[in-house]
Amino acid sequence: MIQITKEEKARLLKLFPPYKSSYRFPRTVRQKSKRHRYYCPESEQLMRAIAGTNENAAAIVREIDRTREVRGRRRY
């Protein structure tokens, strides 16, 4: 799970509505309104959607792409 911002969470909810997908974005520290943090599972679809604004998501996407490239070269 990686930490995301409130804006990234809103973008992901717009792309993957909770009633159509099984993705959930848990929040911590619910009692203190300005201190909560949002977290996102490390799913490829979600990471690609926020890779432009979240450095951790971009690193995960680069690793996925690199792994696919290496596996593609091994097949032949």
Coordinates of C-alpha atoms in Angstrom, one line a residue:
M1 CA 0.0 0.0 0.0
I2 CA 1.3 3.5 -0.8
Q3 CA 0.2 6.8 0.5
I4 CA -1.8 9.0 -1.8
T5 CA -3.2 12.5 -1.6
K6 CA -6.8 13.5 -1.3
E7 CA -6.8 14.7 -4.9
E8 CA -5.4 11.4 -6.1
K9 CA -8.0 9.5 -4.2
A10 CA -10.7 11.6 -5.8
R11 CA -9.3 10.9 -9.3
L12 CA -9.2 7.1 -8.5
L13 CA -12.7 7.1 -7.2
K14 CA -13.8 8.9 -10.4
L15 CA -12.1 6.2 -12.6
F16 CA -13.0 3.2 -10.4
P17 CA -16.3 3.9 -8.6
P18 CA -16.7 1.8 -5.4
Y19 CA -20.0 0.3 -6.6
K20 CA -18.4 -1.0 -9.8
S21 CA -15.0 -2.1 -8.5
S22 CA -13.6 -3.8 -5.5
Y23 CA -10.9 -1.2 -4.8
R24 CA -10.9 0.5 -1.4
F25 CA -8.8 3.4 -0.2
P26 CA -8.5 3.2 3.6
R27 CA -7.9 6.4 5.6
T28 CA -6.1 6.7 8.9
V29 CA -6.6 9.0 11.9
R30 CA -10.3 9.6 11.3
Q31 CA -10.8 11.6 14.5
K32 CA -8.4 14.5 13.6
S33 CA -9.8 16.1 10.4
K34 CA -6.5 17.6 9.1
R35 CA -4.2 14.7 9.9
H36 CA -5.6 11.7 8.0
R37 CA -3.7 9.8 5.3
Y38 CA -5.1 7.9 2.4
Y39 CA -3.6 4.7 1.2
C40 CA -3.9 2.8 -2.1
P41 CA -3.3 -0.9 -3.0
E42 CA -0.4 -1.5 -5.4
S43 CA -2.6 -2.6 -8.3
E44 CA -1.2 -1.9 -11.8
Q45 CA -4.4 -0.1 -13.0
L46 CA -4.4 2.2 -10.0
M47 CA -0.6 2.9 -10.2
R48 CA -0.8 3.9 -13.9
A49 CA -3.7 6.3 -13.2
I50 CA -1.7 8.3 -10.6
A51 CA 1.9 7.8 -11.9
G52 CA 2.0 11.4 -13.1
T53 CA 1.5 12.9 -9.7
N54 CA 2.8 10.2 -7.3
E55 CA 6.5 9.3 -7.3
N56 CA 6.0 6.0 -5.5
A57 CA 3.4 5.0 -8.1
A58 CA 5.7 6.0 -10.9
A59 CA 8.5 3.8 -9.5
I60 CA 6.1 0.8 -9.3
V61 CA 5.0 1.3 -12.9
R62 CA 8.7 1.5 -14.0
E63 CA 9.4 -1.7 -12.2
I64 CA 6.4 -3.4 -13.8
D65 CA 7.4 -2.3 -17.3
R66 CA 11.1 -3.4 -16.7
T67 CA 9.9 -6.8 -15.5
R68 CA 7.7 -7.3 -18.5
E69 CA 10.5 -6.3 -20.8
V70 CA 12.9 -8.8 -19.2
R71 CA 10.4 -11.6 -19.3
G72 CA 9.6 -10.8 -23.0
R73 CA 13.3 -11.1 -23.9
R74 CA 13.6 -14.5 -22.1
R75 CA 10.8 -16.0 -24.1
Y76 CA 12.7 -15.9 -27.4

